[in-house]
Amino acid sequence: MRTALLQSSGRPGSVVENLKVLDEAAGRAAAAGAGLLAAPEMFLTGYAIGDDIARLAEPADGDSADAVAEIASRHSLAIAYGYPERLGDAVFNSAQLISATGGRRANYRKTHLFGCFERDHFTPGEQPVVQAELDGLTVGLMICYDVEFPENVRAHALAGTDLLVVPTAQMHPFQFVAESMIPVRAFENQMYVAYVNRVGQEGEFEFVGLSTLAGPDGVARTRAGRGEELVFADADPVSLAASREANPYLHDRRPGLYGSLV
């Protein structure tokens, strides 16, 4: 499945403008043959927007989800995007997957919150593995800091995730995560990992870009630079099956030895 990564911070604070950016990117992605467009963490509203996070938060099935569904169905491609989700008094840092026909397929709430900023504004999620079937692939969702915990990604591997989509807001000086950790996560767990980042200065944060889609051989299939960019790579189930057959990591595990980890 051809996957498009939208590396952009959009227009922080404006859901309307960010939906326009998403629509334009979806048109370009569809024209290039993509079946999935992935946008960064908190793309719908912006990340470093302080108390506006709570003001702009919406239910998973709210008006903005309907707007994304309309974009997805009009361009006939699935869309994964980050947004602040409201459920009662709680606000979650969430990512949602919308199908190419506009159906809501999966919604994930970030389980590991990074730093005081996120802990002040969000409630942590409690479900580590969220998946949906898409064009013959099992697609999993995770958000930014979550992927830095090897247990999280291994849980996806054991649950059969083929393509792990990770909307992120990766900031300076942690660019080694995009450059080094993501290819390693893909290799050690025998999956594709699509890591799609924000870019540029936003409030106190400097987002580093470097969005990538890494394959199960640990090789980046595509890598963006430091500016706004739309990049493409393929997640091939045939190559994935061959790689899993050749790589013994999951087969050679000895989970009986790992009880001390929990």
PDB file of C-alpha atoms in Angstrom:
ATOM      1  CA  MET A   1       0.000   0.000   0.000  1.00  0.00           C
ATOM      2  CA  ARG A   2       1.427   3.326  -1.004  1.00  0.00           C
ATOM      3  CA  THR A   3       1.545   5.549   2.070  1.00  0.00           C
ATOM      4  CA  ALA A   4       1.851   9.338   2.059  1.00  0.00           C
ATOM      5  CA  LEU A   5       3.364  11.157   5.044  1.00  0.00           C
ATOM      6  CA  LEU A   6       2.255  14.770   5.466  1.00  0.00           C
ATOM      7  CA  GLN A   7       5.094  16.535   7.280  1.00  0.00           C
ATOM      8  CA  SER A   8       3.501  19.794   8.354  1.00  0.00           C
ATOM      9  CA  SER A   9       2.459  21.723  11.437  1.00  0.00           C
ATOM     10  CA  GLY A  10      -0.495  23.115   9.548  1.00  0.00           C
ATOM     11  CA  ARG A  11      -1.911  26.303  11.036  1.00  0.00           C
ATOM     12  CA  PRO A  12      -1.821  25.987  14.838  1.00  0.00           C
ATOM     13  CA  GLY A  13      -5.063  27.076  16.441  1.00  0.00           C
ATOM     14  CA  SER A  14      -7.224  26.852  13.307  1.00  0.00           C
ATOM     15  CA  VAL A  15      -9.129  23.637  12.666  1.00  0.00           C
ATOM     16  CA  VAL A  16     -10.646  25.138   9.514  1.00  0.00           C
ATOM     17  CA  GLU A  17      -7.244  25.924   7.993  1.00  0.00           C
ATOM     18  CA  ASN A  18      -5.809  22.562   8.972  1.00  0.00           C
ATOM     19  CA  LEU A  19      -8.690  20.776   7.271  1.00  0.00           C
ATOM     20  CA  LYS A  20      -7.843  22.769   4.126  1.00  0.00           C
ATOM     21  CA  VAL A  21      -4.189  21.688   4.367  1.00  0.00           C
ATOM     22  CA  LEU A  22      -5.302  18.082   4.839  1.00  0.00           C
ATOM     23  CA  ASP A  23      -7.667  18.282   1.871  1.00  0.00           C
ATOM     24  CA  GLU A  24      -4.948  19.648  -0.411  1.00  0.00           C
ATOM     25  CA  ALA A  25      -2.495  16.963   0.713  1.00  0.00           C
ATOM     26  CA  ALA A  26      -5.126  14.259   0.231  1.00  0.00           C
ATOM     27  CA  GLY A  27      -5.608  15.387  -3.351  1.00  0.00           C
ATOM     28  CA  ARG A  28      -1.886  15.168  -4.059  1.00  0.00           C
ATOM     29  CA  ALA A  29      -1.577  11.838  -2.268  1.00  0.00           C
ATOM     30  CA  ALA A  30      -4.479  10.311  -4.176  1.00  0.00           C
ATOM     31  CA  ALA A  31      -3.062  11.559  -7.480  1.00  0.00           C
ATOM     32  CA  ALA A  32       0.206   9.767  -6.631  1.00  0.00           C
ATOM     33  CA  GLY A  33      -1.640   6.495  -6.006  1.00  0.00           C
ATOM     34  CA  ALA A  34      -1.542   6.500  -2.201  1.00  0.00           C
ATOM     35  CA  GLY A  35      -4.039   4.403  -0.273  1.00  0.00           C
ATOM     36  CA  LEU A  36      -3.256   6.060   3.063  1.00  0.00           C
ATOM     37  CA  LEU A  37      -2.359   9.600   4.099  1.00  0.00           C
ATOM     38  CA  ALA A  38      -0.873  10.044   7.579  1.00  0.00           C
ATOM     39  CA  ALA A  39      -0.720  13.439   9.324  1.00  0.00           C
ATOM     40  CA  PRO A  40       1.221  14.373  12.492  1.00  0.00           C
ATOM     41  CA  GLU A  41       0.297  14.400  16.164  1.00  0.00           C
ATOM     42  CA  MET A  42      -2.371  16.982  17.055  1.00  0.00           C
ATOM     43  CA  PHE A  43      -2.510  18.034  13.404  1.00  0.00           C
ATOM     44  CA  LEU A  44      -6.148  19.046  13.516  1.00  0.00           C
ATOM     45  CA  THR A  45      -5.621  21.849  16.047  1.00  0.00           C
ATOM     46  CA  GLY A  46      -1.906  22.399  16.518  1.00  0.00           C
ATOM     47  CA  TYR A  47       0.235  21.072  19.366  1.00  0.00           C
ATOM     48  CA  ALA A  48       1.635  23.997  21.383  1.00  0.00           C
ATOM     49  CA  ILE A  49      -1.649  25.888  21.757  1.00  0.00           C
ATOM     50  CA  GLY A  50      -2.003  25.791  25.546  1.00  0.00           C
ATOM     51  CA  ASP A  51      -5.533  26.052  26.901  1.00  0.00           C
ATOM     52  CA  ASP A  52      -6.939  26.066  23.375  1.00  0.00           C
ATOM     53  CA  ILE A  53      -6.365  22.304  23.438  1.00  0.00           C
ATOM     54  CA  ALA A  54      -9.327  21.874  25.777  1.00  0.00           C
ATOM     55  CA  ARG A  55     -11.385  24.478  23.914  1.00  0.00           C
ATOM     56  CA  LEU A  56     -10.880  22.808  20.524  1.00  0.00           C
ATOM     57  CA  ALA A  57     -11.123  19.198  21.705  1.00  0.00           C
ATOM     58  CA  GLU A  58     -13.949  17.194  20.113  1.00  0.00           C
ATOM     59  CA  PRO A  59     -15.468  13.736  20.460  1.00  0.00           C
ATOM     60  CA  ALA A  60     -14.064  11.030  18.192  1.00  0.00           C
ATOM     61  CA  ASP A  61     -17.277  11.246  16.144  1.00  0.00           C
ATOM     62  CA  GLY A  62     -17.494  15.049  16.197  1.00  0.00           C
ATOM     63  CA  ASP A  63     -17.820  17.601  13.396  1.00  0.00           C
ATOM     64  CA  SER A  64     -14.126  17.503  12.526  1.00  0.00           C
ATOM     65  CA  ALA A  65     -14.170  13.716  12.220  1.00  0.00           C
ATOM     66  CA  ASP A  66     -17.075  14.117   9.796  1.00  0.00           C
ATOM     67  CA  ALA A  67     -15.049  16.677   7.831  1.00  0.00           C
ATOM     68  CA  VAL A  68     -12.049  14.335   7.618  1.00  0.00           C
ATOM     69  CA  ALA A  69     -14.367  11.511   6.551  1.00  0.00           C
ATOM     70  CA  GLU A  70     -15.712  13.681   3.738  1.00  0.00           C
ATOM     71  CA  ILE A  71     -12.145  14.446   2.565  1.00  0.00           C
ATOM     72  CA  ALA A  72     -11.205  10.759   2.700  1.00  0.00           C
ATOM     73  CA  SER A  73     -14.234   9.585   0.741  1.00  0.00           C
ATOM     74  CA  ARG A  74     -13.966  12.376  -1.841  1.00  0.00           C
ATOM     75  CA  HIS A  75     -10.330  11.484  -2.569  1.00  0.00           C
ATOM     76  CA  SER A  76     -10.821   7.720  -2.052  1.00  0.00           C
ATOM     77  CA  LEU A  77      -7.954   7.226   0.395  1.00  0.00           C
ATOM     78  CA  ALA A  78      -7.702   6.460   4.086  1.00  0.00           C
ATOM     79  CA  ILE A  79      -6.505   9.186   6.459  1.00  0.00           C
ATOM     80  CA  ALA A  80      -4.811   8.896   9.863  1.00  0.00           C
ATOM     81  CA  TYR A  81      -4.547  12.135  11.830  1.00  0.00           C
ATOM     82  CA  GLY A  82      -3.840  13.429  15.318  1.00  0.00           C
ATOM     83  CA  TYR A  83      -6.317  15.524  17.313  1.00  0.00           C
ATOM     84  CA  PRO A  84      -7.416  16.338  20.889  1.00  0.00           C
ATOM     85  CA  GLU A  85     -10.311  14.057  21.810  1.00  0.00           C
ATOM     86  CA  ARG A  86     -12.897  15.051  24.398  1.00  0.00           C
ATOM     87  CA  LEU A  87     -14.758  12.422  26.410  1.00  0.00           C
ATOM     88  CA  GLY A  88     -16.729  14.064  29.201  1.00  0.00           C
ATOM     89  CA  ASP A  89     -14.272  16.099  31.264  1.00  0.00           C
ATOM     90  CA  ALA A  90     -11.243  14.178  29.957  1.00  0.00           C
ATOM     91  CA  VAL A  91      -9.111  15.287  26.999  1.00  0.00           C
ATOM     92  CA  PHE A  92      -6.924  12.711  25.260  1.00  0.00           C
ATOM     93  CA  ASN A  93      -4.089  13.134  22.765  1.00  0.00           C
ATOM     94  CA  SER A  94      -5.600  10.884  20.099  1.00  0.00           C
ATOM     95  CA  ALA A  95      -5.113   9.592  16.576  1.00  0.00           C
ATOM     96  CA  GLN A  96      -7.933   8.390  14.376  1.00  0.00           C
ATOM     97  CA  LEU A  97      -7.988   6.291  11.209  1.00  0.00           C
ATOM     98  CA  ILE A  98     -10.698   7.020   8.642  1.00  0.00           C
ATOM     99  CA  SER A  99     -11.229   4.608   5.738  1.00  0.00           C
ATOM    100  CA  ALA A 100     -11.298   5.535   2.053  1.00  0.00           C
ATOM    101  CA  THR A 101     -15.086   5.347   2.193  1.00  0.00           C
ATOM    102  CA  GLY A 102     -15.298   7.689   5.190  1.00  0.00           C
ATOM    103  CA  GLY A 103     -15.805   5.115   7.935  1.00  0.00           C
ATOM    104  CA  ARG A 104     -14.190   5.519  11.355  1.00  0.00           C
ATOM    105  CA  ARG A 105     -11.928   2.447  11.610  1.00  0.00           C
ATOM    106  CA  ALA A 106      -9.780   3.000  14.696  1.00  0.00           C
ATOM    107  CA  ASN A 107      -9.211   5.565  17.439  1.00  0.00           C
ATOM    108  CA  TYR A 108      -6.147   5.512  19.705  1.00  0.00           C
ATOM    109  CA  ARG A 109      -5.393   7.540  22.839  1.00  0.00           C
ATOM    110  CA  LYS A 110      -1.734   8.236  23.630  1.00  0.00           C
ATOM    111  CA  THR A 111      -0.688   6.028  26.533  1.00  0.00           C
ATOM    112  CA  HIS A 112       2.669   7.620  27.431  1.00  0.00           C
ATOM    113  CA  LEU A 113       2.495  11.388  27.890  1.00  0.00           C
ATOM    114  CA  PHE A 114       5.720  13.331  27.365  1.00  0.00           C
ATOM    115  CA  GLY A 115       6.761  16.063  29.771  1.00  0.00           C
ATOM    116  CA  CYS A 116       4.844  18.527  31.901  1.00  0.00           C
ATOM    117  CA  PHE A 117       3.093  20.099  28.917  1.00  0.00           C
ATOM    118  CA  GLU A 118       1.290  16.911  27.960  1.00  0.00           C
ATOM    119  CA  ARG A 119       0.619  15.805  31.530  1.00  0.00           C
ATOM    120  CA  ASP A 120      -0.972  19.202  32.222  1.00  0.00           C
ATOM    121  CA  HIS A 121      -3.319  19.016  29.231  1.00  0.00           C
ATOM    122  CA  PHE A 122      -4.139  15.357  28.614  1.00  0.00           C
ATOM    123  CA  THR A 123      -5.380  12.196  30.269  1.00  0.00           C
ATOM    124  CA  PRO A 124      -3.302   9.110  29.330  1.00  0.00           C
ATOM    125  CA  GLY A 125      -4.984   6.369  27.340  1.00  0.00           C
ATOM    126  CA  GLU A 126      -5.162   2.817  28.629  1.00  0.00           C
ATOM    127  CA  GLN A 127      -5.353   0.649  25.481  1.00  0.00           C
ATOM    128  CA  PRO A 128      -1.872  -0.060  24.060  1.00  0.00           C
ATOM    129  CA  VAL A 129      -2.843  -1.882  20.866  1.00  0.00           C
ATOM    130  CA  VAL A 130      -5.430  -0.428  18.490  1.00  0.00           C
ATOM    131  CA  GLN A 131      -5.646  -1.882  14.965  1.00  0.00           C
ATOM    132  CA  ALA A 132      -7.743  -1.969  11.813  1.00  0.00           C
ATOM    133  CA  GLU A 133      -7.577  -3.869   8.538  1.00  0.00           C
ATOM    134  CA  LEU A 134      -6.780  -1.704   5.523  1.00  0.00           C
ATOM    135  CA  ASP A 135      -6.072  -2.909   1.979  1.00  0.00           C
ATOM    136  CA  GLY A 136      -4.820  -6.305   3.154  1.00  0.00           C
ATOM    137  CA  LEU A 137      -2.631  -4.891   5.933  1.00  0.00           C
ATOM    138  CA  THR A 138      -3.185  -4.788   9.670  1.00  0.00           C
ATOM    139  CA  VAL A 139      -2.606  -1.131  10.529  1.00  0.00           C
ATOM    140  CA  GLY A 140      -1.811  -0.125  14.103  1.00  0.00           C
ATOM    141  CA  LEU A 141      -1.833   3.336  15.670  1.00  0.00           C
ATOM    142  CA  MET A 142       0.570   4.835  18.182  1.00  0.00           C
ATOM    143  CA  ILE A 143       1.585   8.427  18.997  1.00  0.00           C
ATOM    144  CA  CYS A 144       5.105   9.889  19.274  1.00  0.00           C
ATOM    145  CA  TYR A 145       6.606   9.069  22.715  1.00  0.00           C
ATOM    146  CA  ASP A 146       4.750   5.730  22.757  1.00  0.00           C
ATOM    147  CA  VAL A 147       7.058   4.297  20.092  1.00  0.00           C
ATOM    148  CA  GLU A 148      10.102   4.939  22.279  1.00  0.00           C
ATOM    149  CA  PHE A 149       8.949   2.171  24.637  1.00  0.00           C
ATOM    150  CA  PRO A 150       9.993  -1.163  23.098  1.00  0.00           C
ATOM    151  CA  GLU A 151       7.260  -3.006  24.990  1.00  0.00           C
ATOM    152  CA  ASN A 152       4.612  -0.970  23.165  1.00  0.00           C
ATOM    153  CA  VAL A 153       5.871  -1.826  19.704  1.00  0.00           C
ATOM    154  CA  ARG A 154       6.486  -5.467  20.598  1.00  0.00           C
ATOM    155  CA  ALA A 155       2.859  -5.710  21.742  1.00  0.00           C
ATOM    156  CA  HIS A 156       1.839  -4.591  18.256  1.00  0.00           C
ATOM    157  CA  ALA A 157       4.171  -7.133  16.665  1.00  0.00           C
ATOM    158  CA  LEU A 158       2.680  -9.948  18.734  1.00  0.00           C
ATOM    159  CA  ALA A 159      -0.819  -8.762  17.808  1.00  0.00           C
ATOM    160  CA  GLY A 160       0.035  -8.951  14.098  1.00  0.00           C
ATOM    161  CA  THR A 161       0.447  -5.285  13.146  1.00  0.00           C
ATOM    162  CA  ASP A 162       1.943  -4.960   9.649  1.00  0.00           C
ATOM    163  CA  LEU A 163       2.113  -1.177   9.382  1.00  0.00           C
ATOM    164  CA  LEU A 164       2.445   0.918  12.538  1.00  0.00           C
ATOM    165  CA  VAL A 165       1.386   4.529  11.909  1.00  0.00           C
ATOM    166  CA  VAL A 166       2.889   6.966  14.404  1.00  0.00           C
ATOM    167  CA  PRO A 167       1.731  10.602  14.244  1.00  0.00           C
ATOM    168  CA  THR A 168       4.385  12.513  16.153  1.00  0.00           C
ATOM    169  CA  ALA A 169       5.537  15.883  17.440  1.00  0.00           C
ATOM    170  CA  GLN A 170       9.242  15.066  17.679  1.00  0.00           C
ATOM    171  CA  MET A 171      11.280  18.022  18.853  1.00  0.00           C
ATOM    172  CA  HIS A 172      14.919  19.112  19.081  1.00  0.00           C
ATOM    173  CA  PRO A 173      17.244  17.642  20.393  1.00  0.00           C
ATOM    174  CA  PHE A 174      15.687  14.184  20.024  1.00  0.00           C
ATOM    175  CA  GLN A 175      16.020  13.781  16.252  1.00  0.00           C
ATOM    176  CA  PHE A 176      17.940  10.528  16.787  1.00  0.00           C
ATOM    177  CA  VAL A 177      14.542   8.898  17.336  1.00  0.00           C
ATOM    178  CA  ALA A 178      13.552   9.534  13.719  1.00  0.00           C
ATOM    179  CA  GLU A 179      17.034   8.879  12.370  1.00  0.00           C
ATOM    180  CA  SER A 180      17.971   5.746  14.315  1.00  0.00           C
ATOM    181  CA  MET A 181      15.283   4.375  16.598  1.00  0.00           C
ATOM    182  CA  ILE A 182      12.447   4.072  14.078  1.00  0.00           C
ATOM    183  CA  PRO A 183      14.378   1.845  11.627  1.00  0.00           C
ATOM    184  CA  VAL A 184      15.464  -0.327  14.580  1.00  0.00           C
ATOM    185  CA  ARG A 185      11.883  -0.620  15.842  1.00  0.00           C
ATOM    186  CA  ALA A 186      10.789  -1.731  12.368  1.00  0.00           C
ATOM    187  CA  PHE A 187      13.567  -4.324  12.155  1.00  0.00           C
ATOM    188  CA  GLU A 188      13.310  -5.815  15.638  1.00  0.00           C
ATOM    189  CA  ASN A 189       9.533  -6.146  15.348  1.00  0.00           C
ATOM    190  CA  GLN A 190       9.336  -7.095  11.663  1.00  0.00           C
ATOM    191  CA  MET A 191       6.855  -4.464  10.538  1.00  0.00           C
ATOM    192  CA  TYR A 192       6.656  -1.208   8.636  1.00  0.00           C
ATOM    193  CA  VAL A 193       6.717   1.925  10.805  1.00  0.00           C
ATOM    194  CA  ALA A 194       5.432   5.228   9.426  1.00  0.00           C
ATOM    195  CA  TYR A 195       6.617   8.081  11.635  1.00  0.00           C
ATOM    196  CA  VAL A 196       5.121  11.422  10.553  1.00  0.00           C
ATOM    197  CA  ASN A 197       6.295  14.586  12.274  1.00  0.00           C
ATOM    198  CA  ARG A 198       5.495  18.236  12.732  1.00  0.00           C
ATOM    199  CA  VAL A 199       8.031  20.796  11.545  1.00  0.00           C
ATOM    200  CA  GLY A 200       9.393  24.206  12.555  1.00  0.00           C
ATOM    201  CA  GLN A 201       9.001  26.397  15.632  1.00  0.00           C
ATOM    202  CA  GLU A 202       5.744  26.227  17.554  1.00  0.00           C
ATOM    203  CA  GLY A 203       5.593  27.933  20.929  1.00  0.00           C
ATOM    204  CA  GLU A 204       8.522  26.678  23.005  1.00  0.00           C
ATOM    205  CA  PHE A 205       9.090  23.645  20.784  1.00  0.00           C
ATOM    206  CA  GLU A 206      11.220  23.226  17.658  1.00  0.00           C
ATOM    207  CA  PHE A 207       9.936  20.269  15.668  1.00  0.00           C
ATOM    208  CA  VAL A 208      12.600  18.533  13.610  1.00  0.00           C
ATOM    209  CA  GLY A 209      10.692  16.948  10.705  1.00  0.00           C
ATOM    210  CA  LEU A 210      12.613  13.910   9.370  1.00  0.00           C
ATOM    211  CA  SER A 211       9.407  11.918   8.860  1.00  0.00           C
ATOM    212  CA  THR A 212      10.169   8.397   7.687  1.00  0.00           C
ATOM    213  CA  LEU A 213       8.667   5.084   6.720  1.00  0.00           C
ATOM    214  CA  ALA A 214      11.023   2.272   7.690  1.00  0.00           C
ATOM    215  CA  GLY A 215      10.757  -1.321   6.494  1.00  0.00           C
ATOM    216  CA  PRO A 216      11.244  -4.640   8.298  1.00  0.00           C
ATOM    217  CA  ASP A 217      14.830  -4.737   7.009  1.00  0.00           C
ATOM    218  CA  GLY A 218      15.601  -1.607   9.034  1.00  0.00           C
ATOM    219  CA  VAL A 219      15.956   0.543   5.919  1.00  0.00           C
ATOM    220  CA  ALA A 220      14.127   3.852   5.534  1.00  0.00           C
ATOM    221  CA  ARG A 221      11.946   3.688   2.430  1.00  0.00           C
ATOM    222  CA  THR A 222      11.543   7.443   2.483  1.00  0.00           C
ATOM    223  CA  ARG A 223      12.761  10.281   4.671  1.00  0.00           C
ATOM    224  CA  ALA A 224      11.672  13.905   4.673  1.00  0.00           C
ATOM    225  CA  GLY A 225      13.923  16.846   5.406  1.00  0.00           C
ATOM    226  CA  ARG A 226      13.329  19.694   7.861  1.00  0.00           C
ATOM    227  CA  GLY A 227      10.618  21.601   5.958  1.00  0.00           C
ATOM    228  CA  GLU A 228       6.987  21.059   5.021  1.00  0.00           C
ATOM    229  CA  GLU A 229       6.854  18.091   2.688  1.00  0.00           C
ATOM    230  CA  LEU A 230       4.694  15.233   1.410  1.00  0.00           C
ATOM    231  CA  VAL A 231       6.696  12.029   0.991  1.00  0.00           C
ATOM    232  CA  PHE A 232       5.692   8.556  -0.186  1.00  0.00           C
ATOM    233  CA  ALA A 233       6.709   4.946   0.367  1.00  0.00           C
ATOM    234  CA  ASP A 234       5.169   1.507  -0.123  1.00  0.00           C
ATOM    235  CA  ALA A 235       4.281  -1.016   2.567  1.00  0.00           C
ATOM    236  CA  ASP A 236       4.466  -4.287   0.652  1.00  0.00           C
ATOM    237  CA  PRO A 237       2.851  -7.333   2.313  1.00  0.00           C
ATOM    238  CA  VAL A 238       4.789  -9.764   0.096  1.00  0.00           C
ATOM    239  CA  SER A 239       8.150  -8.314   1.141  1.00  0.00           C
ATOM    240  CA  LEU A 240       6.979  -8.227   4.739  1.00  0.00           C
ATOM    241  CA  ALA A 241       6.062 -11.923   4.709  1.00  0.00           C
ATOM    242  CA  ALA A 242       9.453 -12.841   3.225  1.00  0.00           C
ATOM    243  CA  SER A 243      11.261 -10.742   5.827  1.00  0.00           C
ATOM    244  CA  ARG A 244       9.340 -12.348   8.676  1.00  0.00           C
ATOM    245  CA  GLU A 245      10.169 -15.775   7.328  1.00  0.00           C
ATOM    246  CA  ALA A 246      13.885 -14.947   7.293  1.00  0.00           C
ATOM    247  CA  ASN A 247      14.089 -13.074  10.595  1.00  0.00           C
ATOM    248  CA  PRO A 248      13.797 -15.236  13.749  1.00  0.00           C
ATOM    249  CA  TYR A 249      13.277 -12.557  16.415  1.00  0.00           C
ATOM    250  CA  LEU A 250       9.638 -13.258  17.200  1.00  0.00           C
ATOM    251  CA  HIS A 251      10.072 -17.024  16.837  1.00  0.00           C
ATOM    252  CA  ASP A 252      13.149 -17.128  19.067  1.00  0.00           C
ATOM    253  CA  ARG A 253      11.655 -15.152  21.935  1.00  0.00           C
ATOM    254  CA  ARG A 254      11.626 -16.800  25.381  1.00  0.00           C
ATOM    255  CA  PRO A 255       8.791 -14.966  27.163  1.00  0.00           C
ATOM    256  CA  GLY A 256       9.145 -17.196  30.205  1.00  0.00           C
ATOM    257  CA  LEU A 257      12.376 -15.326  30.998  1.00  0.00           C
ATOM    258  CA  TYR A 258      10.823 -11.875  30.816  1.00  0.00           C
ATOM    259  CA  GLY A 259       8.529 -11.892  33.851  1.00  0.00           C
ATOM    260  CA  SER A 260      10.779  -9.477  35.720  1.00  0.00           C
ATOM    261  CA  LEU A 261      10.016  -6.800  33.112  1.00  0.00           C
ATOM    262  CA  VAL A 262       6.523  -6.379  34.526  1.00  0.00           C
TER     263      VAL A 262
END
